[in-house]
Tab-separated table of N, CA and C in Angstrom:
chain	number	residue	atom	x	y	z
A	268	MET	N	3.211	-23.254	10.707
A	268	MET	CA	3.789	-21.609	9.552
A	268	MET	C	5.235	-21.471	9.288
A	269	VAL	N	5.687	-20.780	8.397
A	269	VAL	CA	6.777	-21.512	7.887
A	269	VAL	C	7.249	-19.319	8.398
A	270	ARG	N	8.796	-19.257	9.027
A	270	ARG	CA	8.778	-18.067	9.426
A	270	ARG	C	10.326	-17.516	9.274
A	271	ASP	N	10.747	-16.744	7.930
A	271	ASP	CA	12.218	-16.920	7.486
A	271	ASP	C	12.411	-15.335	8.319
A	272	PRO	N	13.325	-15.274	9.469
A	272	PRO	CA	13.698	-14.193	9.887
A	272	PRO	C	14.567	-13.399	9.429
A	273	ILE	N	15.086	-13.772	8.099
A	273	ILE	CA	15.709	-12.747	7.427
A	273	ILE	C	15.341	-11.502	6.736
A	274	THR	N	14.289	-12.901	5.155
A	274	THR	CA	13.424	-12.478	4.794
A	274	THR	C	12.341	-11.380	6.041
A	275	SER	N	11.865	-12.193	6.466
A	275	SER	CA	10.464	-11.659	7.363
A	275	SER	C	8.842	-12.509	6.021
A	276	GLU	N	9.471	-13.757	5.919
A	276	GLU	CA	7.967	-13.769	5.345
A	276	GLU	C	8.420	-14.955	5.755
A	277	SER	N	6.674	-15.495	5.725
A	277	SER	CA	5.893	-16.931	7.022
A	277	SER	C	4.463	-16.810	5.620
A	278	SER	N	3.907	-17.674	6.660
A	278	SER	CA	3.042	-18.167	5.771
A	278	SER	C	1.693	-18.728	6.422
A	279	PRO	N	1.020	-18.184	7.906
A	279	PRO	CA	-0.131	-18.685	8.556
A	279	PRO	C	-1.147	-18.679	7.654
A	280	SER	N	-1.540	-19.962	8.239
A	280	SER	CA	-3.027	-20.494	7.865
A	280	SER	C	-4.037	-19.231	7.843
A	281	PRO	N	-4.752	-19.196	6.902
A	281	PRO	CA	-5.995	-18.583	7.024
A	281	PRO	C	-6.759	-18.120	7.866
A	282	GLU	N	-7.394	-19.871	8.550
A	282	GLU	CA	-8.024	-20.523	10.126
A	282	GLU	C	-7.433	-19.070	10.533
A	283	VAL	N	-5.585	-19.356	10.890
A	283	VAL	CA	-5.164	-18.273	12.140
A	283	VAL	C	-5.079	-16.813	12.278
A	284	ILE	N	-5.810	-16.346	10.519
A	284	ILE	CA	-5.047	-15.665	10.175
A	284	ILE	C	-7.137	-14.478	11.195
A	285	CYS	N	-7.740	-15.442	11.127
A	285	CYS	CA	-9.190	-15.223	10.948
A	285	CYS	C	-9.412	-15.627	11.963
A	286	SER	N	-9.091	-16.342	12.801
A	286	SER	CA	-9.371	-16.286	14.593
A	286	SER	C	-8.610	-15.071	14.497
A	287	ALA	N	-7.440	-15.261	14.899
A	287	ALA	CA	-6.793	-13.579	15.074
A	287	ALA	C	-7.533	-12.132	14.790
A	288	LEU	N	-8.525	-12.061	13.967
A	288	LEU	CA	-9.003	-10.788	13.156
A	288	LEU	C	-10.943	-10.965	14.564
A	289	ASP	N	-11.066	-12.339	14.312
A	289	ASP	CA	-12.663	-12.408	14.937
A	289	ASP	C	-12.393	-12.412	16.536
A	290	ASP	N	-11.066	-12.125	16.990
A	290	ASP	CA	-10.933	-12.045	18.734
A	290	ASP	C	-11.394	-10.226	18.390
A	291	PRO	N	-12.166	-10.110	19.961
A	291	PRO	CA	-12.368	-8.462	19.942
A	291	PRO	C	-11.495	-7.440	21.124
A	292	ASP	N	-10.207	-8.193	21.923
A	292	ASP	CA	-9.734	-7.671	22.209
A	292	ASP	C	-8.276	-7.480	21.054
A	293	CYS	N	-8.205	-8.587	20.009
A	293	CYS	CA	-6.984	-8.689	18.630
A	293	CYS	C	-7.864	-7.223	18.146
A	294	ARG	N	-8.456	-6.688	17.855
A	294	ARG	CA	-8.953	-5.618	17.267
A	294	ARG	C	-8.480	-4.671	17.946
A	295	GLU	N	-8.395	-4.333	19.022
A	295	GLU	CA	-8.953	-3.083	20.072
A	295	GLU	C	-7.727	-3.008	19.946
A	296	ILE	N	-6.272	-3.735	20.348
A	296	ILE	CA	-5.235	-3.659	20.167
A	296	ILE	C	-4.307	-3.491	18.700
A	297	ILE	N	-5.127	-4.065	17.571
A	297	ILE	CA	-4.401	-3.434	16.165
A	297	ILE	C	-4.382	-1.738	16.433
A	298	ARG	N	-6.287	-1.407	16.723
A	298	ARG	CA	-6.580	-0.053	16.737
A	298	ARG	C	-6.101	0.653	17.486
A	299	ASN	N	-5.088	0.339	18.605
A	299	ASN	CA	-5.097	1.528	19.336
A	299	ASN	C	-3.775	1.385	18.907
A	300	LEU	N	-2.866	0.845	17.936
A	300	LEU	CA	-1.298	0.021	18.319
A	300	LEU	C	-1.121	1.952	16.879
A	301	GLU	N	-1.177	2.844	17.179
A	301	GLU	CA	-0.601	3.454	15.734
A	301	GLU	C	0.787	4.412	15.790
A	302	GLU	N	0.769	3.675	16.550
A	302	GLU	CA	2.647	3.722	15.866
A	302	GLU	C	3.347	2.502	17.445
A	303	PRO	N	4.962	2.087	16.551
A	303	PRO	CA	5.344	1.146	17.518
A	303	PRO	C	5.716	1.106	19.210
A	304	MET	N	4.588	0.012	20.659
A	304	MET	CA	4.724	0.176	21.302
A	304	MET	C	4.630	-0.908	22.545
A	305	THR	N	4.980	-0.497	23.459
A	305	THR	CA	5.697	-1.435	24.158
A	305	THR	C	4.469	-2.759	25.302
A	306	ALA	N	3.907	-3.366	25.560
A	306	ALA	CA	2.924	-4.078	26.361
A	306	ALA	C	2.309	-3.182	27.063
A	307	SER	N	3.157	-2.797	28.144
A	307	SER	CA	2.695	-2.021	28.937
A	307	SER	C	1.735	-0.599	28.827
A	308	GLU	N	2.455	-0.011	27.364
A	308	GLU	CA	1.956	1.754	26.483
A	308	GLU	C	0.551	0.826	26.154
A	309	LEU	N	0.537	-0.360	25.679
A	309	LEU	CA	-0.711	-1.261	25.211
A	309	LEU	C	-1.658	-1.050	26.168
A	310	ASN	N	-1.151	-1.703	27.277
A	310	ASN	CA	-1.863	-1.817	28.447
A	310	ASN	C	-2.923	-0.371	29.562
A	311	ALA	N	-1.987	0.283	28.850
A	311	ALA	CA	-2.559	2.041	29.444
A	311	ALA	C	-3.731	2.464	27.963
A	312	ARG	N	-3.212	1.724	27.334
A	312	ARG	CA	-4.482	2.738	26.505
A	312	ARG	C	-5.526	1.460	25.883
A	313	CYS	N	-5.574	0.207	25.991
A	313	CYS	CA	-6.874	-1.230	26.246
A	313	CYS	C	-7.171	-1.234	26.998
A	314	GLU	N	-8.742	-1.670	27.677
A	314	GLU	CA	-9.540	-1.979	28.294
A	314	GLU	C	-9.448	-3.704	28.837
A	315	ILE	N	-7.772	-3.885	28.511
A	315	ILE	CA	-8.149	-5.139	28.298
A	315	ILE	C	-6.624	-6.290	29.625
A	316	PRO	N	-6.957	-7.297	30.078
A	316	PRO	CA	-6.821	-7.509	31.118
A	316	PRO	C	-5.261	-7.943	31.203
A	317	GLN	N	-2.987	-6.921	31.716
A	317	GLN	CA	-2.729	-7.514	31.293
A	317	GLN	C	-1.964	-9.007	30.683
A	318	SER	N	-2.689	-9.896	31.707
A	318	SER	CA	-2.063	-10.732	31.776
A	318	SER	C	-3.316	-10.922	29.819
A	319	THR	N	-4.197	-10.811	29.704
A	319	THR	CA	-4.745	-11.286	28.125
A	319	THR	C	-4.763	-10.759	27.169
A	320	LEU	N	-3.350	-9.269	27.762
A	320	LEU	CA	-2.716	-9.233	26.568
A	320	LEU	C	-1.753	-9.564	26.424
A	321	TYR	N	-1.341	-10.051	26.760
A	321	TYR	CA	-0.513	-10.639	26.965
A	321	TYR	C	-0.620	-12.002	25.775
A	322	ARG	N	-1.244	-12.791	25.865
A	322	ARG	CA	-2.090	-14.200	25.049
A	322	ARG	C	-2.136	-13.257	23.928
A	323	LYS	N	-2.297	-11.676	24.060
A	323	LYS	CA	-3.654	-11.846	22.584
A	323	LYS	C	-2.109	-11.076	21.556
A	324	LEU	N	-1.046	-10.803	22.724
A	324	LEU	CA	-0.330	-9.823	21.184
A	324	LEU	C	0.343	-11.600	20.782
A	325	GLU	N	0.386	-11.930	21.928
A	325	GLU	CA	1.382	-13.566	21.089
A	325	GLU	C	0.335	-14.304	19.696
A	326	ILE	N	-0.989	-14.015	19.460
A	326	ILE	CA	-1.962	-15.072	19.047
A	326	ILE	C	-1.387	-13.654	17.885
A	327	LEU	N	-1.326	-12.519	17.404
A	327	LEU	CA	-1.777	-11.292	16.756
A	327	LEU	C	0.290	-11.946	16.204
A	328	THR	N	1.176	-11.676	16.986
A	328	THR	CA	2.517	-12.064	16.144
A	328	THR	C	2.324	-13.323	15.250
A	329	ASP	N	1.710	-14.247	16.110
A	329	ASP	CA	1.971	-15.738	15.995
A	329	ASP	C	1.168	-15.644	13.721
A	330	SER	N	-0.051	-14.918	14.297
A	330	SER	CA	-0.374	-15.224	12.800
A	330	SER	C	0.858	-13.652	11.842
A	331	THR	N	1.445	-13.020	12.211
A	331	THR	CA	1.766	-12.397	11.558
A	331	THR	C	0.973	-10.514	11.022
A	332	LEU	N	0.519	-10.860	12.069
A	332	LEU	CA	-0.864	-9.673	11.481
A	332	LEU	C	0.495	-8.241	12.815
A	333	LEU	N	0.897	-8.738	14.007
A	333	LEU	CA	2.207	-8.444	14.942
A	333	LEU	C	3.601	-8.143	14.368
A	334	GLU	N	4.059	-7.225	14.037
A	334	GLU	CA	5.155	-7.749	14.233
A	334	GLU	C	6.277	-7.651	15.973
A	335	GLU	N	7.146	-7.498	16.810
A	335	GLU	CA	7.508	-7.751	17.687
A	335	GLU	C	9.074	-7.389	17.174
A	336	SER	N	9.774	-5.915	17.934
A	336	SER	CA	10.672	-6.172	17.897
A	336	SER	C	11.370	-5.948	18.704
A	337	THR	N	13.182	-5.446	19.354
A	337	THR	CA	13.121	-5.228	20.321
A	337	THR	C	13.772	-3.873	20.679
A	338	GLU	N	13.618	-3.281	21.679
A	338	GLU	CA	14.550	-1.869	21.869
A	338	GLU	C	15.159	-2.302	22.602
A	339	ILE	N	16.177	-1.846	22.421
A	339	ILE	CA	17.689	-1.995	22.424
A	339	ILE	C	17.422	-0.352	23.857
A	340	ARG	N	17.839	-0.841	25.544
A	340	ARG	CA	18.000	0.190	25.764
A	340	ARG	C	19.476	-0.213	26.797
A	341	ARG	N	20.667	1.727	27.262
A	341	ARG	CA	21.109	1.750	27.002
A	341	ARG	C	21.965	1.038	28.843
A	342	ASP	N	20.122	0.669	29.703
A	342	ASP	CA	20.594	0.090	31.521
A	342	ASP	C	20.330	-1.073	31.460
A	343	GLY	N	20.003	-1.927	30.106
A	343	GLY	CA	20.364	-3.627	30.134
A	343	GLY	C	18.888	-3.960	29.903
A	344	HIS	N	18.301	-3.106	30.148
A	344	HIS	CA	16.794	-3.396	30.668
A	344	HIS	C	15.969	-3.135	29.246
A	345	HIS	N	16.574	-4.679	28.016
A	345	HIS	CA	16.363	-3.872	26.776
A	345	HIS	C	13.924	-4.929	26.929
A	346	ALA	N	12.948	-3.672	25.865
A	346	ALA	CA	11.382	-4.446	25.700
A	346	ALA	C	11.612	-4.810	24.743
A	347	SER	N	10.367	-5.188	24.133
A	347	SER	CA	10.117	-6.032	22.782
A	347	SER	C	8.826	-4.940	23.113
A	348	LYS	N	8.803	-4.292	21.658
A	348	LYS	CA	7.993	-3.217	20.792
A	348	LYS	C	6.490	-3.706	19.656
A	349	TYR	N	6.061	-3.582	19.649
A	349	TYR	CA	5.397	-4.226	19.038
A	349	TYR	C	4.721	-2.963	17.831
A	350	SER	N	4.847	-3.541	16.777
A	350	SER	CA	3.716	-2.568	15.893
A	350	SER	C	2.836	-3.518	14.847
A	351	ILE	N	1.770	-2.648	13.056
A	351	ILE	CA	1.200	-3.215	12.833
A	351	ILE	C	1.938	-4.300	11.735
A	352	ALA	N	1.685	-5.488	11.110
A	352	ALA	CA	3.343	-5.368	10.215
A	352	ALA	C	2.568	-5.711	8.489
A	353	PHE	N	1.367	-5.385	8.362
A	353	PHE	CA	0.560	-5.203	7.882
A	353	PHE	C	0.316	-4.035	7.036
A	354	ASP	N	-0.289	-3.432	5.652
A	354	ASP	CA	-1.033	-2.565	4.893
A	354	ASP	C	-2.593	-3.166	4.876
A	355	GLU	N	-2.319	-4.281	4.346
A	355	GLU	CA	-3.686	-4.345	4.126
A	355	GLU	C	-4.207	-6.498	3.215
A	356	ILE	N	-5.178	-7.154	3.645
A	356	ILE	CA	-5.884	-7.875	3.809
A	356	ILE	C	-6.167	-9.065	3.102
A	357	THR	N	-7.260	-8.935	1.762
A	357	THR	CA	-7.741	-10.088	1.596
A	357	THR	C	-7.680	-11.034	1.347
A	358	LEU	N	-8.708	-11.568	2.410
A	358	LEU	CA	-9.621	-13.147	2.074
A	358	LEU	C	-10.388	-12.663	0.281
A	359	ALA	N	-10.079	-14.792	-0.047
A	359	ALA	CA	-10.782	-15.449	-1.463
A	359	ALA	C	-11.788	-15.896	-0.642
A	360	LEU	N	-11.664	-16.521	-1.795
A	360	LEU	CA	-12.835	-18.290	-1.395
A	360	LEU	C	-12.086	-18.310	-3.017
A	361	ASP	N	-10.577	-19.885	-3.615
A	361	ASP	CA	-10.001	-20.391	-4.671
A	361	ASP	C	-11.178	-20.923	-5.284
A	362	ASP	N	-11.518	-21.292	-6.741
A	362	ASP	CA	-11.706	-22.085	-7.216
A	362	ASP	C	-12.128	-23.644	-6.573
A	363	ASP	N	-11.527	-24.054	-5.714
A	363	ASP	CA	-11.727	-25.322	-5.299
A	363	ASP	C	-13.033	-24.660	-3.929
A	364	ARG	N	-13.466	-24.267	-3.593
A	364	ARG	CA	-14.379	-23.357	-2.753
A	364	ARG	C	-13.534	-23.196	-1.542
A	365	SER	N	-11.538	-22.800	-1.212
A	365	SER	CA	-11.218	-23.280	-0.113
A	365	SER	C	-11.156	-21.517	0.274
A	366	LEU	N	-10.312	-21.420	1.395
A	366	LEU	CA	-10.500	-19.749	1.803
A	366	LEU	C	-8.824	-19.723	1.341
A	367	SER	N	-8.789	-18.622	1.220
A	367	SER	CA	-6.829	-18.532	0.642
A	367	SER	C	-7.141	-16.569	1.385
A	368	VAL	N	-6.093	-16.532	1.948
A	368	VAL	CA	-5.421	-14.884	2.769
A	368	VAL	C	-4.125	-14.556	1.965
A	369	GLU	N	-4.384	-13.636	1.135
A	369	GLU	CA	-3.178	-12.063	1.081
A	369	GLU	C	-2.834	-11.065	2.094
A	370	ILE	N	-2.071	-10.883	2.695
A	370	ILE	CA	-1.587	-10.041	2.799
A	370	ILE	C	-0.578	-9.006	2.498
A	371	GLU	N	-0.011	-8.078	2.320
A	371	GLU	CA	0.094	-6.835	1.398
A	371	GLU	C	0.924	-6.508	2.604
A	372	ARG	N	2.456	-5.984	3.140
A	372	ARG	CA	3.546	-6.376	3.541
A	372	ARG	C	3.368	-4.432	3.727
A	373	PRO	N	3.806	-3.101	3.901
A	373	PRO	CA	4.719	-2.311	4.085
A	373	PRO	C	5.793	-2.545	3.872
A	374	ALA	N	7.031	-1.871	3.056
A	374	ALA	CA	8.705	-2.703	2.393
A	374	ALA	C	9.190	-2.224	4.298
A	375	ARG	N	10.453	-2.596	3.888
A	375	ARG	CA	10.920	-2.770	4.835
A	375	ARG	C	12.538	-2.229	5.443
A	376	THR	N	12.955	-1.478	5.378
A	376	THR	CA	13.529	-0.518	5.729
A	376	THR	C	15.539	-1.764	6.307
A	377	ALA	N	16.276	-1.574	5.769
A	377	ALA	CA	17.771	-2.175	6.523
A	377	ALA	C	17.103	-2.104	7.871
A	378	ASP	N	16.966	-1.339	8.292
A	378	ASP	CA	17.466	-1.643	9.769
A	378	ASP	C	16.127	-1.934	10.766
A	379	GLU	N	15.432	-1.959	9.866
A	379	GLU	CA	13.819	-2.541	9.980
A	379	GLU	C	14.289	-4.447	10.539
A	380	ARG	N	15.326	-5.146	9.105
A	380	ARG	CA	15.055	-6.118	8.860
A	380	ARG	C	15.994	-6.244	10.064
A	381	LEU	N	17.417	-5.322	10.314
A	381	LEU	CA	18.021	-6.169	11.121
A	381	LEU	C	18.062	-6.349	12.229
A	382	ALA	N	16.593	-5.136	13.223
A	382	ALA	CA	16.261	-5.609	14.955
A	382	ALA	C	15.310	-6.235	14.745
A	383	GLU	N	14.647	-7.541	13.141
A	383	GLU	CA	14.216	-7.944	13.156
A	383	GLU	C	14.950	-9.704	13.402
A	384	LEU	N	16.086	-9.068	13.242
A	384	LEU	CA	16.805	-10.416	12.979
A	384	LEU	C	17.489	-10.902	14.402
A	385	TRP	N	17.610	-9.155	14.873
A	385	TRP	CA	18.307	-9.898	16.144
A	385	TRP	C	16.705	-10.114	17.371
A	386	SER	N	15.540	-9.749	17.551
A	386	SER	CA	14.985	-9.746	17.730
A	386	SER	C	15.239	-11.391	17.816
A	387	GLU	N	14.875	-11.798	16.607
A	387	GLU	CA	14.638	-12.764	16.250
A	387	GLU	C	16.169	-14.249	16.894
A	388	VAL	N	17.055	-13.838	17.263
A	388	VAL	CA	18.428	-14.605	18.223
A	388	VAL	C	18.265	-14.572	19.866
A	389	ARG	N	16.790	-12.707	19.393
A	389	ARG	CA	17.051	-13.406	21.270
A	389	ARG	C	16.029	-14.693	21.256
A	390	LYS	N	14.920	-14.791	21.003
A	390	LYS	CA	14.538	-15.673	21.661
A	390	LYS	C	15.064	-17.024	20.817
A	391	GLU	N	15.765	-17.195	20.303
A	391	GLU	CA	16.942	-18.046	20.408
A	391	GLU	C	17.890	-18.549	21.336
A	392	THR	N	17.538	-17.335	22.278
A	392	THR	CA	18.958	-17.384	23.460
A	392	THR	C	18.803	-17.581	24.429
């Protein structure tokens, strides 16, 4: 998967996306994520053990179905928040019978792009 933190363009394989969508815990997270939430908030809503929840959040962010951003707090204890990173997913068979995936993404504001860039920088340090 190639990910550009500035433009948020990424290209996960169809298998990675299908695998994430096939997972019942991942689908439960997506169903319960009505607004950006922390892992703790999701843990309170979903019936998924906390250690499993973190693994599933990683699967969903790696597959670009969720987006992780950083909530800056005055006390210095910043928190990751997760939000749905797609409006629609289309699976299709190409002419050569290979699977292709098209993900329609929501429009992003400058603030959202800056928050994502900050999140990516934080991961690198």
